[in-house]
Amino acid sequence: MKTIEGIIPVMLTPFTADNKIDYLGLKRLIDWYIENGADALFAVCQSSEMQYLTLEERVELASFVVEYSQQRVPVIASGHISDDLEQQIQELNAMAATGIDALVLVTNHLDPHNEGTTVFLRTLDALLMSLPESMALGLYECPAPYRRLLTDEELRYCAQSGRFQIL
């Protein structure tokens, strides 16, 4: 497992005039991030407009960043936008298969109705059982659709699992 630490910018996704991912612009942006000191890249996140991309587009975006960065820096991604548990499992496993170095779980999707720690941990446990054990994980307190901050108990639970490297 690669060590992921330091400056990890949330990547923007450039688009063409017809609303397709601008891969030429994305190459320039990846180079710019790395040339300006990024230690890793967060390729598919809210700043990447993940909530407006299809699963196929999110997977393609992450795969492209992994391939183009050519092991210069680790790549992490989320692409985790669904509230339904089965859809989350599908999304996260598809993203894990792209070659990323770490997979980031969005905290508000682990408790979509803000019901509390019991729901959060139940969803988290189901996801942990469904994801590759070798995949490094992270947590993202994404502000959309609502900001779900982790409690001390939830953060401790995640830390004690040994699976999480990124917050």
Protein backbone atom coordinates (compact mmCIF):
# COMPACT_ATOMS: atom_id res chain seq x y z
CA MET A 1 0.00 0.00 0.00
CA LYS A 2 1.37 3.42 -0.98
CA THR A 3 1.70 6.06 1.68
CA ILE A 4 -0.71 8.86 0.91
CA GLU A 5 0.06 12.11 2.68
CA GLY A 6 0.89 15.72 2.03
CA ILE A 7 -0.83 18.07 -0.37
CA ILE A 8 -3.82 16.36 -2.00
CA PRO A 9 -5.83 18.79 -4.12
CA VAL A 10 -9.43 18.06 -4.95
CA MET A 11 -9.29 18.04 -8.72
CA LEU A 12 -11.45 20.10 -11.00
CA THR A 13 -12.81 18.49 -14.16
CA PRO A 14 -12.56 20.56 -17.32
CA PHE A 15 -15.43 20.22 -19.79
CA THR A 16 -15.81 20.89 -23.50
CA ALA A 17 -18.43 23.27 -24.87
CA ASP A 18 -20.75 20.28 -25.38
CA ASN A 19 -20.43 19.20 -21.71
CA LYS A 20 -18.07 16.25 -22.21
CA ILE A 21 -14.94 15.74 -20.12
CA ASP A 22 -12.10 17.67 -21.77
CA TYR A 23 -9.31 15.09 -21.60
CA LEU A 24 -6.71 17.34 -23.26
CA GLY A 25 -7.44 20.01 -20.66
CA LEU A 26 -7.37 17.33 -17.95
CA LYS A 27 -3.85 16.28 -19.02
CA ARG A 28 -2.66 19.88 -18.65
CA LEU A 29 -4.38 20.16 -15.28
CA ILE A 30 -2.81 16.91 -13.97
CA ASP A 31 0.62 18.13 -15.06
CA TRP A 32 0.00 21.50 -13.41
CA TYR A 33 -1.05 19.92 -10.10
CA ILE A 34 2.03 17.68 -10.04
CA GLU A 35 4.45 20.41 -11.18
CA ASN A 36 3.13 22.65 -8.40
CA GLY A 37 3.72 20.22 -5.56
CA ALA A 38 0.72 17.90 -5.30
CA ASP A 39 1.70 14.75 -3.39
CA ALA A 40 -1.44 12.90 -4.55
CA LEU A 41 -4.53 13.69 -6.61
CA PHE A 42 -8.17 13.43 -5.48
CA ALA A 43 -9.56 12.67 -8.94
CA VAL A 44 -13.30 12.17 -8.52
CA CYS A 45 -14.91 14.32 -5.84
CA GLN A 46 -17.44 17.12 -5.47
CA SER A 47 -15.07 19.62 -7.12
CA SER A 48 -14.84 17.19 -10.03
CA GLU A 49 -18.62 17.51 -10.48
CA MET A 50 -19.04 13.82 -9.58
CA GLN A 51 -22.72 14.26 -8.75
CA TYR A 52 -23.39 15.31 -12.38
CA LEU A 53 -21.46 12.47 -14.02
CA THR A 54 -22.76 8.99 -14.78
CA LEU A 55 -21.05 6.04 -13.15
CA GLU A 56 -19.42 5.28 -16.50
CA GLU A 57 -18.06 8.84 -16.72
CA ARG A 58 -16.79 8.76 -13.11
CA VAL A 59 -15.00 5.45 -13.73
CA GLU A 60 -13.55 6.72 -17.01
CA LEU A 61 -12.36 9.91 -15.29
CA ALA A 62 -10.60 8.02 -12.48
CA SER A 63 -9.05 5.53 -14.92
CA PHE A 64 -7.74 8.38 -17.07
CA VAL A 65 -6.14 10.19 -14.11
CA VAL A 66 -4.51 6.93 -12.93
CA GLU A 67 -3.17 6.16 -16.39
CA TYR A 68 -2.02 9.68 -17.23
CA SER A 69 -0.36 10.36 -13.88
CA GLN A 70 1.80 7.29 -14.65
CA GLN A 71 2.64 6.55 -11.03
CA ARG A 72 4.08 10.06 -10.50
CA VAL A 73 1.72 10.51 -7.55
CA PRO A 74 -0.93 8.35 -5.87
CA VAL A 75 -4.49 8.84 -7.07
CA ILE A 76 -7.52 8.68 -4.81
CA ALA A 77 -11.16 8.90 -5.88
CA SER A 78 -14.68 8.75 -4.59
CA GLY A 79 -17.44 8.87 -7.16
CA HIS A 80 -19.75 7.75 -4.36
CA ILE A 81 -23.02 9.62 -4.94
CA SER A 82 -25.88 7.19 -4.19
CA ASP A 83 -27.81 6.77 -0.98
CA ASP A 84 -29.02 3.24 -1.79
CA LEU A 85 -26.64 0.66 -0.26
CA GLU A 86 -26.60 -1.67 -3.29
CA GLN A 87 -25.85 1.24 -5.62
CA GLN A 88 -23.09 2.41 -3.28
CA ILE A 89 -21.51 -1.04 -3.38
CA GLN A 90 -21.67 -1.03 -7.19
CA GLU A 91 -20.22 2.50 -7.45
CA LEU A 92 -17.41 1.92 -4.98
CA ASN A 93 -16.35 -1.43 -6.42
CA ALA A 94 -16.36 0.03 -9.94
CA MET A 95 -14.15 2.87 -8.73
CA ALA A 96 -11.85 0.48 -6.82
CA ALA A 97 -11.28 -1.44 -10.07
CA THR A 98 -9.83 1.62 -11.84
CA GLY A 99 -6.37 1.25 -10.32
CA ILE A 100 -6.70 4.08 -7.80
CA ASP A 101 -4.53 3.94 -4.70
CA ALA A 102 -7.33 4.74 -2.24
CA LEU A 103 -11.11 4.88 -2.28
CA VAL A 104 -12.91 7.65 -0.44
CA LEU A 105 -16.31 7.15 1.20
CA VAL A 106 -18.64 10.16 1.44
CA THR A 107 -19.88 10.40 5.02
CA ASN A 108 -23.33 11.83 4.23
CA HIS A 109 -24.14 8.84 1.99
CA LEU A 110 -23.40 6.50 4.90
CA ASP A 111 -26.22 8.19 6.81
CA PRO A 112 -28.34 9.87 4.11
CA HIS A 113 -31.15 10.98 6.42
CA ASN A 114 -28.83 12.09 9.25
CA GLU A 115 -30.23 9.45 11.62
CA GLY A 116 -27.05 9.03 13.62
CA THR A 117 -24.19 6.76 14.51
CA THR A 118 -26.12 3.48 14.41
CA VAL A 119 -27.11 3.97 10.75
CA PHE A 120 -23.65 5.29 9.84
CA LEU A 121 -21.87 2.27 11.35
CA ARG A 122 -24.34 -0.25 9.90
CA THR A 123 -23.82 1.17 6.39
CA LEU A 124 -20.07 1.41 6.90
CA ASP A 125 -19.84 -2.22 8.00
CA ALA A 126 -21.83 -3.36 4.95
CA LEU A 127 -19.52 -1.41 2.66
CA LEU A 128 -16.36 -2.66 4.37
CA MET A 129 -17.52 -6.25 3.86
CA SER A 130 -18.21 -5.53 0.17
CA LEU A 131 -14.97 -3.76 -0.76
CA PRO A 132 -11.56 -5.31 -1.45
CA GLU A 133 -9.72 -5.68 1.86
CA SER A 134 -6.48 -4.47 0.28
CA MET A 135 -8.03 -1.16 -0.82
CA ALA A 136 -6.93 1.78 1.30
CA LEU A 137 -9.90 3.92 2.29
CA GLY A 138 -10.62 7.51 3.16
CA LEU A 139 -13.52 9.55 4.48
CA TYR A 140 -14.83 12.74 2.91
CA GLU A 141 -17.10 15.06 4.91
CA CYS A 142 -18.51 16.39 1.64
CA PRO A 143 -20.81 19.40 2.05
CA ALA A 144 -23.39 18.18 -0.48
CA PRO A 145 -26.15 17.19 -0.17
CA TYR A 146 -25.51 18.01 3.50
CA ARG A 147 -22.36 18.21 5.62
CA ARG A 148 -22.20 15.15 7.86
CA LEU A 149 -19.32 15.53 10.27
CA LEU A 150 -18.00 12.44 11.99
CA THR A 151 -18.50 12.02 15.71
CA ASP A 152 -15.56 11.05 17.91
CA GLU A 153 -17.04 7.53 18.20
CA GLU A 154 -17.35 7.15 14.41
CA LEU A 155 -13.85 8.45 13.76
CA ARG A 156 -12.42 6.12 16.43
CA TYR A 157 -14.30 3.16 14.88
CA CYS A 158 -12.85 3.95 11.45
CA ALA A 159 -9.34 4.40 12.83
CA GLN A 160 -9.50 1.13 14.73
CA SER A 161 -10.59 -0.75 11.59
CA GLY A 162 -7.10 -0.25 10.15
CA ARG A 163 -8.59 0.40 6.71
CA PHE A 164 -8.60 4.20 6.61
CA GLN A 165 -5.65 6.42 5.63
CA ILE A 166 -7.33 9.64 4.55
CA LEU A 167 -9.71 12.16 6.09
